[in-house]
Short mmCIF file of C-alpha atoms in Angstrom, two decimals:
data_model
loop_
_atom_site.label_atom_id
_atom_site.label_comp_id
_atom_site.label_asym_id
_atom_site.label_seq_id
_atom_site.Cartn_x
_atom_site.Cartn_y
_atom_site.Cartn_z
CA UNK A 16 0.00 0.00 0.00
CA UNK A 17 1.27 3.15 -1.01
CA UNK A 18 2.50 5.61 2.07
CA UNK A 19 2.78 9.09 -0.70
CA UNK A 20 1.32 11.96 0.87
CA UNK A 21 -1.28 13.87 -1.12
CA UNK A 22 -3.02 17.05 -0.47
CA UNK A 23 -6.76 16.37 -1.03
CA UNK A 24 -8.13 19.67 0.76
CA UNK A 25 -7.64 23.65 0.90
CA UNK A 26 -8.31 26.20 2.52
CA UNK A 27 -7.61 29.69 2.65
CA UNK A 28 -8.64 33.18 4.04
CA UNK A 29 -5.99 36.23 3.03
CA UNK A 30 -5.65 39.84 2.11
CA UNK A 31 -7.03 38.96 -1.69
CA UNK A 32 -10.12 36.88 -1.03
CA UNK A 33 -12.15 35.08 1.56
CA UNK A 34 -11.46 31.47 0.30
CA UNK A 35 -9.03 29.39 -1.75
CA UNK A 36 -10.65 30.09 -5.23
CA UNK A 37 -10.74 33.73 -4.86
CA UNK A 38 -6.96 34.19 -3.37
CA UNK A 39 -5.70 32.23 -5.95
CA UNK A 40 -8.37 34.25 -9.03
CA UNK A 41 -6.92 37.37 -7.26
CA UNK A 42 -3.19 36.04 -7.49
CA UNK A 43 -3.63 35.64 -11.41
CA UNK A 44 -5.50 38.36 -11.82
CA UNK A 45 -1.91 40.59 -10.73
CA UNK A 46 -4.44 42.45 -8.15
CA UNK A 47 -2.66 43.61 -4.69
CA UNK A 48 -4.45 43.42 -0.69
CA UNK A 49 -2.42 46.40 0.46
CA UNK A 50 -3.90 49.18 1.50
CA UNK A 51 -3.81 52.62 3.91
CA UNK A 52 -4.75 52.06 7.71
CA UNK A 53 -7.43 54.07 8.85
CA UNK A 54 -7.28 52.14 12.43
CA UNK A 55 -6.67 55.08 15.24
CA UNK A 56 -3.35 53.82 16.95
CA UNK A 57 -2.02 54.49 13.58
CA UNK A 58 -1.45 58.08 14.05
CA UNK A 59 -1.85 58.12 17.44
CA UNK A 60 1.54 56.14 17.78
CA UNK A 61 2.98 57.98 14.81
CA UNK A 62 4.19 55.14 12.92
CA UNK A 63 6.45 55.68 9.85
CA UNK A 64 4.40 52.96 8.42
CA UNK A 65 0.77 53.66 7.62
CA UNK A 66 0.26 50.53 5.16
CA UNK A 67 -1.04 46.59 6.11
CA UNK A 68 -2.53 43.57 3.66
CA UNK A 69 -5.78 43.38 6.15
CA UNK A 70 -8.30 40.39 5.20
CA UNK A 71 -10.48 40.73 2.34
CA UNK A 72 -13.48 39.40 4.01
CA UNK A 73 -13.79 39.45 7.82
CA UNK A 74 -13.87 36.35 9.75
CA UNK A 75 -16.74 37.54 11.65
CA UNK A 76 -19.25 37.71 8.82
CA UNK A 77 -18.60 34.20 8.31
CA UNK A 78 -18.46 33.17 11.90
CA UNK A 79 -21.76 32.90 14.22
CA UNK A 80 -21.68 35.95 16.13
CA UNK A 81 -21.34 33.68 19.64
CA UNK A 82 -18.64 31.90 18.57
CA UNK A 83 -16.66 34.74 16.99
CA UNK A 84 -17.10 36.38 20.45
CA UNK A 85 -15.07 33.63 21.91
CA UNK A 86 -11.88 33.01 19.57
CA UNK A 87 -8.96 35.67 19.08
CA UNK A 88 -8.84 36.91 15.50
CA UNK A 89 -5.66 34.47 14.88
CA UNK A 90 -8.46 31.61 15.82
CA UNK A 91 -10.92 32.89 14.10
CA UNK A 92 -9.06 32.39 10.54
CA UNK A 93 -8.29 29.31 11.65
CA UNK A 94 -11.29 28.36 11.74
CA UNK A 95 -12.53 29.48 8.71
CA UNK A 96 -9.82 28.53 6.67
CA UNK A 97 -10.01 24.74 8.41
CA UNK A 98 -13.89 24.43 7.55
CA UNK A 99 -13.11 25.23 3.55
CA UNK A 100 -10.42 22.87 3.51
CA UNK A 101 -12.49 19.96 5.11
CA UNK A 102 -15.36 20.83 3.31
CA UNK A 103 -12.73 20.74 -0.12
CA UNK A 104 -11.80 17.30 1.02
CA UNK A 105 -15.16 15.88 1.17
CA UNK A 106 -14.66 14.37 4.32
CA UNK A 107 -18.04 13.70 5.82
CA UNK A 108 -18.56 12.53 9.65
CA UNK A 109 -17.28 9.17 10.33
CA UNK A 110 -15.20 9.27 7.46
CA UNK A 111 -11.95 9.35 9.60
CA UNK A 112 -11.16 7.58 12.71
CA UNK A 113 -10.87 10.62 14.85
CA UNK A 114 -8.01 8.58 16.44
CA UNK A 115 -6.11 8.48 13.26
CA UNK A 116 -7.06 11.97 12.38
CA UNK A 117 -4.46 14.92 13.36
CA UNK A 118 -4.50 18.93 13.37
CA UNK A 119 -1.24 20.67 13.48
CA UNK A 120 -1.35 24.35 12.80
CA UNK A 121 1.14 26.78 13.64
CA UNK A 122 1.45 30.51 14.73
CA UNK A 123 4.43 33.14 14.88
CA UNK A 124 2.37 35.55 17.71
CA UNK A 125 -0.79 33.93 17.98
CA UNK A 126 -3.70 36.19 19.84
CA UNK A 127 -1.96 39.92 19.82
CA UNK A 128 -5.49 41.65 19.89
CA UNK A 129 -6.96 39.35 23.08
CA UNK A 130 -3.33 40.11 24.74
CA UNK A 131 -3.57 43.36 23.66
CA UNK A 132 -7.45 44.41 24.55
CA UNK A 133 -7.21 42.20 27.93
CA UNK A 134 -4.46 44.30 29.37
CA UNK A 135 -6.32 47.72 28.59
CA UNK A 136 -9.43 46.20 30.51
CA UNK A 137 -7.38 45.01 33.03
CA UNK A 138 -5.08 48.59 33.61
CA UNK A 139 -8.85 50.45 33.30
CA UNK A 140 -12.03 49.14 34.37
CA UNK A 141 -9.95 46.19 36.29
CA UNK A 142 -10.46 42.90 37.07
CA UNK A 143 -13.93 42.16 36.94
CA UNK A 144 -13.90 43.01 32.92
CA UNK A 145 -11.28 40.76 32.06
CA UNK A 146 -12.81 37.69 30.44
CA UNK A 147 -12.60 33.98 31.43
CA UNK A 148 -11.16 33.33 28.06
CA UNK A 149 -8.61 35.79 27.88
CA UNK A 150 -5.46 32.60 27.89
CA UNK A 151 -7.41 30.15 25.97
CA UNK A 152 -8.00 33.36 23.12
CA UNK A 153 -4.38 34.58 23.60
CA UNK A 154 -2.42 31.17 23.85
CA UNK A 155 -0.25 30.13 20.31
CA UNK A 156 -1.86 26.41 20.38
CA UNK A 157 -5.63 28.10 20.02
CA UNK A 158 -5.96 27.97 16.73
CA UNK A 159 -4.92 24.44 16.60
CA UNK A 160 -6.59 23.45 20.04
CA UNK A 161 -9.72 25.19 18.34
CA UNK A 162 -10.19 22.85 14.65
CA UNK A 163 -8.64 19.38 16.88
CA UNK A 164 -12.01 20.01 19.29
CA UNK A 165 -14.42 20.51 16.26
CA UNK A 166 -13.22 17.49 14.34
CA UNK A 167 -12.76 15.35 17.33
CA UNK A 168 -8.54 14.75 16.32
CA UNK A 169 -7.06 12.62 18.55
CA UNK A 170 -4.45 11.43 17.43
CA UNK A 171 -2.81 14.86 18.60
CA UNK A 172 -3.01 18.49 18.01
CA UNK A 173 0.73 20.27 17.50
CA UNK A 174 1.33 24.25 17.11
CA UNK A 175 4.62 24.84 16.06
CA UNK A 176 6.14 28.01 16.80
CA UNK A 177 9.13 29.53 14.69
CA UNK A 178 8.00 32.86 13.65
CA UNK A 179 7.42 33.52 10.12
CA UNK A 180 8.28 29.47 9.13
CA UNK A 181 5.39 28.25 11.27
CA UNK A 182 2.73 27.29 8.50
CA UNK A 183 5.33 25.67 6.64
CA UNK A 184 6.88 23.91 9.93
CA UNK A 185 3.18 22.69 10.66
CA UNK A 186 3.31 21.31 6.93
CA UNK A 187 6.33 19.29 7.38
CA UNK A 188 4.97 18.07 11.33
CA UNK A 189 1.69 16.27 9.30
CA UNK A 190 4.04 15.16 6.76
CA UNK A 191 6.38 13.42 9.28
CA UNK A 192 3.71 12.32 11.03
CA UNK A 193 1.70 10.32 8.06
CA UNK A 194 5.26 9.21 6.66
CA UNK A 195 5.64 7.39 10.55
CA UNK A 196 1.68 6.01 10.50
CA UNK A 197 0.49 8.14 13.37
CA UNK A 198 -2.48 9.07 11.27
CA UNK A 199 -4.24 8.83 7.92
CA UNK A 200 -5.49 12.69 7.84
CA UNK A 201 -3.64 15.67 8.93
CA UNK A 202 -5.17 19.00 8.78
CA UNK A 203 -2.51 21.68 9.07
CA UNK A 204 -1.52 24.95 7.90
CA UNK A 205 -0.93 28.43 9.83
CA UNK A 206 -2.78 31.56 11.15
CA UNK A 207 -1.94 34.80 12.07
CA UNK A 208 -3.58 37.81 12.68
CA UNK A 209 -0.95 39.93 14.34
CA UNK A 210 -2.05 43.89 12.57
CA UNK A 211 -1.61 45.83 15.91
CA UNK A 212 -0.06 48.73 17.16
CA UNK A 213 2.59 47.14 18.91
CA UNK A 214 3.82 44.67 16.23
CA UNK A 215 3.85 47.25 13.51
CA UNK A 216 6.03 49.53 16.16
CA UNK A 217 8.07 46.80 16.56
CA UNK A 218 8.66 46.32 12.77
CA UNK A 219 9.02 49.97 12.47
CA UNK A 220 11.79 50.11 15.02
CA UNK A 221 13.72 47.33 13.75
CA UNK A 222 13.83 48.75 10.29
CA UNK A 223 12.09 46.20 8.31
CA UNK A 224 9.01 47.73 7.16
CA UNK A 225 7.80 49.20 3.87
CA UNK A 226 7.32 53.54 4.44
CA UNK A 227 5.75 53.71 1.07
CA UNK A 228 2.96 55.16 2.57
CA UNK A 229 2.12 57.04 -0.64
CA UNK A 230 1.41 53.61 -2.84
CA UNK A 231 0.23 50.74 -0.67
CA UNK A 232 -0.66 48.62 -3.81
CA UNK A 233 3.39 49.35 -4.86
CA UNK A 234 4.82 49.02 -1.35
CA UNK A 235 5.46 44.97 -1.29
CA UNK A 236 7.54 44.69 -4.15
CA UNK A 237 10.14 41.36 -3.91
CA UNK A 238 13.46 41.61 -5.81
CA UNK A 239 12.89 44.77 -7.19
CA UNK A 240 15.92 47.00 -6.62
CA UNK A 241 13.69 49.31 -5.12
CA UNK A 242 12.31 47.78 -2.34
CA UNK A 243 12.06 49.11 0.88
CA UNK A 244 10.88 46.56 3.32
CA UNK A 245 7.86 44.26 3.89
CA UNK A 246 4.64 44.88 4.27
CA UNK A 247 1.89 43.59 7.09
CA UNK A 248 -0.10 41.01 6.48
CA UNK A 249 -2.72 38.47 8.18
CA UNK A 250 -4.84 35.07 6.97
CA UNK A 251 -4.88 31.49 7.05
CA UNK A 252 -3.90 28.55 4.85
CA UNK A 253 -5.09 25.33 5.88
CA UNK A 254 -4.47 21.83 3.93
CA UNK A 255 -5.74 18.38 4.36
CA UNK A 256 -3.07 15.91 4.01
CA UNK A 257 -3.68 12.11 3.83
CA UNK A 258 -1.85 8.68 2.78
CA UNK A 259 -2.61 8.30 -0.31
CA UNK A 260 -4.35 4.80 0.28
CA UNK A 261 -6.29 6.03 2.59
CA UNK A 262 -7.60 9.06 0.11
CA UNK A 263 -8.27 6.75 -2.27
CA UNK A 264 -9.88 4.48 -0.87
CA UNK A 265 -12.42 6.96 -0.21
CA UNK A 266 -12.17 7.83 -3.66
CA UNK A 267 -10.77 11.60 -2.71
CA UNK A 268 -9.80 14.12 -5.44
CA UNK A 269 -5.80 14.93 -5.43
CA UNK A 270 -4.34 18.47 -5.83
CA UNK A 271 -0.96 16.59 -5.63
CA UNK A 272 2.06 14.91 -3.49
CA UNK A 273 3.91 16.62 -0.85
CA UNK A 274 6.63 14.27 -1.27
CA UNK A 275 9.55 15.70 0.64
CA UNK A 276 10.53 18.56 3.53
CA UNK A 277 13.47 19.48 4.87
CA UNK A 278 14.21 21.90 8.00
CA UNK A 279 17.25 23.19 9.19
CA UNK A 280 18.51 26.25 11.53
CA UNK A 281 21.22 29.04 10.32
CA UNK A 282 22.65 29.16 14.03
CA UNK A 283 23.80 32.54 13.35
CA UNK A 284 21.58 35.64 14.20
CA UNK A 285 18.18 36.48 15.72
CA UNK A 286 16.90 38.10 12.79
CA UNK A 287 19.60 38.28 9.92
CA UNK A 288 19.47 35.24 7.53
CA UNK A 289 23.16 33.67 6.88
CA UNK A 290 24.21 35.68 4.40
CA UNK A 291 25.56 32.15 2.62
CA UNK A 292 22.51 31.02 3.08
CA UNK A 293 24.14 27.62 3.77
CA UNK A 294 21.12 26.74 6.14
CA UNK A 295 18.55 28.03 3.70
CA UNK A 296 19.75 25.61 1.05
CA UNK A 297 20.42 22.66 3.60
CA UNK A 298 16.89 22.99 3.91
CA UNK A 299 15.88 22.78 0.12
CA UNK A 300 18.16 19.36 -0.18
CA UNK A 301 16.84 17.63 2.76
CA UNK A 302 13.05 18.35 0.92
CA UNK A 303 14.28 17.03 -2.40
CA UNK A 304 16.09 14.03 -0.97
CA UNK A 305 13.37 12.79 1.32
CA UNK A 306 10.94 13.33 -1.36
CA UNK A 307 13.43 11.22 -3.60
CA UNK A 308 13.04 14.66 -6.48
CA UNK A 309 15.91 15.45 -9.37
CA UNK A 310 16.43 18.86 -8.98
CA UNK A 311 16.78 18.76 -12.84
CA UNK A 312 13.15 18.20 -12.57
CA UNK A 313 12.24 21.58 -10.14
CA UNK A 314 11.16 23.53 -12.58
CA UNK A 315 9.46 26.28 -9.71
CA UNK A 316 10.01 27.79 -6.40
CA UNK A 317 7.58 30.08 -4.57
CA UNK A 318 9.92 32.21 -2.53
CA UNK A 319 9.76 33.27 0.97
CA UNK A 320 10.84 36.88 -0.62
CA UNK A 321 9.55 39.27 1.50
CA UNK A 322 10.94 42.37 0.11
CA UNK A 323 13.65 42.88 2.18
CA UNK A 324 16.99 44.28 0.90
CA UNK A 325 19.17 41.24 2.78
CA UNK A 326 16.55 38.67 3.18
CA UNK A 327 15.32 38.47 -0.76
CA UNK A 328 19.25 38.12 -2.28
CA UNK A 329 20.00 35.73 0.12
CA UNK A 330 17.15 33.04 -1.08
CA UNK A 331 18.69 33.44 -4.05
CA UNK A 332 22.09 32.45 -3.31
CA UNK A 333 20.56 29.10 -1.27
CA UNK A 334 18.36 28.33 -4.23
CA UNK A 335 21.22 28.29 -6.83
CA UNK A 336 23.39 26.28 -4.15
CA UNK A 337 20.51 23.31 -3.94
CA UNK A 338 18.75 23.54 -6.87
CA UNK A 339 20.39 25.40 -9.67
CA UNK A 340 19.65 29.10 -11.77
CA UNK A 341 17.17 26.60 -14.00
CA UNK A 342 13.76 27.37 -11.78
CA UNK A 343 11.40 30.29 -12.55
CA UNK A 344 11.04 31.94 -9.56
CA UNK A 345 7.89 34.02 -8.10
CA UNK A 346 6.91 35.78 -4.65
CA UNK A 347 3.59 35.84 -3.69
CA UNK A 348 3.91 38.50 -0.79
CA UNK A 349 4.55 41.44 -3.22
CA UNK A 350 0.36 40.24 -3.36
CA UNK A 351 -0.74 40.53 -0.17
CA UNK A 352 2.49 40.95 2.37
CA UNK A 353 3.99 39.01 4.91
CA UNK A 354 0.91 37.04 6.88
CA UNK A 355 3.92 35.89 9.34
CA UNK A 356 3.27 32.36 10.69
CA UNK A 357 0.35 31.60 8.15
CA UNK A 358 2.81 32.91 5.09
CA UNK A 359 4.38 29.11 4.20
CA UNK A 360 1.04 27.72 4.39
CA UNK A 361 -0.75 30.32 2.10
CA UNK A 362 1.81 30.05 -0.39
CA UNK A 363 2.30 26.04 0.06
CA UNK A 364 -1.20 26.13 -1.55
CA UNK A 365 -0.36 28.71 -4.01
CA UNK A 366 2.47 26.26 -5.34
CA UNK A 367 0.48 23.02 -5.55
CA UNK A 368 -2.01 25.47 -7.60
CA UNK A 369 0.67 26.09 -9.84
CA UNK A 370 1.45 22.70 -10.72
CA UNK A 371 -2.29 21.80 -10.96
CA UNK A 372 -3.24 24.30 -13.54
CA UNK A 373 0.40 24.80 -15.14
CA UNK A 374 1.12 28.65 -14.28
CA UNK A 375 3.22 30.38 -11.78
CA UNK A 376 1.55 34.28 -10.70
CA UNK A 377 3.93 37.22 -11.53
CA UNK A 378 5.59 38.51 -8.61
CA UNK A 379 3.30 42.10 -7.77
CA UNK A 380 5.74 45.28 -8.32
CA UNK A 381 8.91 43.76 -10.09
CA UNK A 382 9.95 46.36 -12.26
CA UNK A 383 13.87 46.31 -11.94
CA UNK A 384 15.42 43.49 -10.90
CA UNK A 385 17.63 43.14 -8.38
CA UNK A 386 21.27 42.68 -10.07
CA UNK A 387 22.36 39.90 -7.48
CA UNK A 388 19.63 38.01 -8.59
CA UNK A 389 20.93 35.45 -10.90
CA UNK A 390 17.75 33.76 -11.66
CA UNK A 391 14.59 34.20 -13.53
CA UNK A 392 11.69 35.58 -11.60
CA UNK A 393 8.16 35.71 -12.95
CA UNK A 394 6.92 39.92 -13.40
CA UNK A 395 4.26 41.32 -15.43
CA UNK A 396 2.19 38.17 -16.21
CA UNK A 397 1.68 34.96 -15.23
CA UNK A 398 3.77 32.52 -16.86
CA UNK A 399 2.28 28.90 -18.25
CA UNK A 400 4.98 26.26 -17.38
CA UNK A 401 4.42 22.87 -17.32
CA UNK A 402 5.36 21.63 -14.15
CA UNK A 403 6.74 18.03 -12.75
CA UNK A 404 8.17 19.32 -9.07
CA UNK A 405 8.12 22.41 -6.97
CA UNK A 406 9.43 24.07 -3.89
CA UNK A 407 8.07 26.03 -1.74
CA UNK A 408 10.68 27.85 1.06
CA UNK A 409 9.63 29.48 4.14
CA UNK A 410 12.18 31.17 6.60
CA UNK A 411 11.67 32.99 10.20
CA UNK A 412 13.43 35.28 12.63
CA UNK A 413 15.24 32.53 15.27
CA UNK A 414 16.91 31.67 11.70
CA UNK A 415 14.50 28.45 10.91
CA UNK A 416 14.51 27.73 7.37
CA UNK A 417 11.87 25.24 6.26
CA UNK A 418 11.28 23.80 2.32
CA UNK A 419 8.41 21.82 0.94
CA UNK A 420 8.60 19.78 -2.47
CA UNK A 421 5.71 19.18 -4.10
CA UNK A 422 4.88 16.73 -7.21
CA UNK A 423 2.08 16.68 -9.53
CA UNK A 424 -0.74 13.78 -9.19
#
């Protein structure tokens, strides 16, 4: 019996659309989620940055108004983005044996706004406003904790934790997991929903954010020589992952086969990548070797590129080291920014789109290419490639560099 892991489920909620089908229409379609803040704290604080991808559709117009009550906003795209991909997978009640079903979704912050809001009730009104669910809303495992309860998982529930790398990380968890028989279904993915005063001042002061106040749609713009920074995003990307025996013997649709990760640490700053980027590329092998993949035959990689001056050159150099200058590159964040924790996971499904329907998305706002990178990166339109194998890299502050490979069905 075959032990290949497929993806027979997605789900999505992001800064272009509410669901999988519009992200990815709005990805094609060259169209940006970037736009001016009008939130208060904004100019209250004074923040040199006055730009954020927000959601396109709010979680809480999807959400029963109880419920939403009760989850942090992190949670609450969770949520949504878990039901979609469930509901994508056709998995009906009783169709899994909740003790071989898992849920592993991971978070950079996790519930800034219930942190946040609790801590202004409890410094003004006091005590007695301070909800009952202010740790259960707040704590990084919530949004995980939240989609194991509702499916009835038990076969555990994991949140992984390394900053921006976490959706990918909680990929390669339900990967390792399947691959070792501790269950036939993993749902997993990321969430984050981290656009608050604090986090953006935090950004702000460490230099690393987009001021192109003047043209949020232009701001986010990966590679180009002209890029100033990232830009602040939020969303979820969930996927259902399964042996593939067990997805077809249910007779499941296939998207395609996750069929290696790799993971690996730079051990050299809190924030800087390794300007080598030795790790980076360590990380890229160990996916193509596990998953048994000719790197002759990676013919795409969806980047991490944020739009960082260091951070964007450096992918470079590690994808030339482990894969060659043969792959088209694009960057999906020039799109709709850096969603943190729930950015691998977002653009994990992004690249098994690309090899189901033969096109990789332009990357938003290239106009002059960076001149130390070597390769060829998708601008302007969307290219039609056929596709046999692609990689998709994720990297976070802590230096943890994480790379999916993904094959066609």
């Amino acid at each position: 019996m075959s032990n290949d892991i497929v993806i027979t489920g997605l789900g999505a909620t992001t800064p272009l659309g509410g669901d999988v089908p519009s992200t990815w229409d709005a990805m094609l379609a060259g169209r940006s989620g970037v736009a001016t803040l009008d939130a208060g704290w904004v100019t209250d604080f004074d923040l040199p940055t006055r730009i954020a991808a927000q959601l396109a559709v709010q979680p809480t117009d999807i959400l029963p108004r109880v419920e939403a009550r009760r989850l942090d906003r992190c949670e609450q795209v969770a949520v949504v983005a878990s039901r979609e991909a469930w509901q994508d997978a056709g998995l009906a009640d009783g169709a899994v044996d909740p003790e071989r079903l898992a849920v592993v979704i991971g978070t950079g912050i996790g519930g800034a706004h219930t942190l946040l809001a609790q801590d202004d009730l409890l410094e003004g009104p006091g005590l007695r406003k301070v909800s009952p669910l202010t740790v259960p809303m707040l704590m990084p495992n919530g949004p995980a904790a939240h989609v194991g309860i509702e499916l009835k998982a038990r076969a555990g529930v994991h949140a992984p934790v390394s900053a921006c790398a976490s959706g990918a990380e909680a990929i390669a968890w339900a990967y390792r997991m399947l691959k070792s028989g501790e269950a036939d279904v993993v749902v997993a993915g990321g969430a984050e929903s981290a656009i608050a005063g604090i986090t953006m001042a935090g950004f702000c002061q460490a230099r690393t954010m987009s001021t192109r106040n003047d043209e949020p749609t232009r701001a986010s713009r990966p590679f180009d020589v002209h890029r100033d920074g990232f830009v602040l995003g939020e969303g979820a990307g969930i996927m259902v992952l399964e042996r593939e025996d067990h997805a077809k013997a249910r007779g499941a649709k296939i998207y395609g086969r996750l069929a290696g990760v790799g993971t690996s640490s730079d051990g050299y700053h809190i924030t800087a990548p390794d300007p080598e980027g030795s790790g980076q590329a360590r990380a890229i092998t160990t996916a193509l070797r596990t998953g048994g993949v000719d790197p002759a035959d990676v013919g795409h990689v969806n980047c991490h590129a944020t739009s960082t001056m260091v951070g964007d050159v450096t992918e470079t150099i590690a994808i030339r080291k482990a894969i060659g200058e043969h792959p088209v590159l694009t960057a999906p964040k020039g799109a709709f920014g850096h969603t943190l924790g729930a950015a691998g996971a977002i653009e994990a499904i992004i690249t098994v789109l690309s090899i189901r329907d033969s096109v990789v998305p332009a990357t938003l706002n290239l106009e002059n290419l960076d001149p130390g990178v070597a390769q060829d990166v998708v601008a302007g339109e969307p290219r039609k490639i056929d596709l046999k194998a692609a990689v998709n890299d994720s990297f976070g502050f802590g230096g943890h560099n994480v790379a999916l490979a993904f094959v066609s069905a």
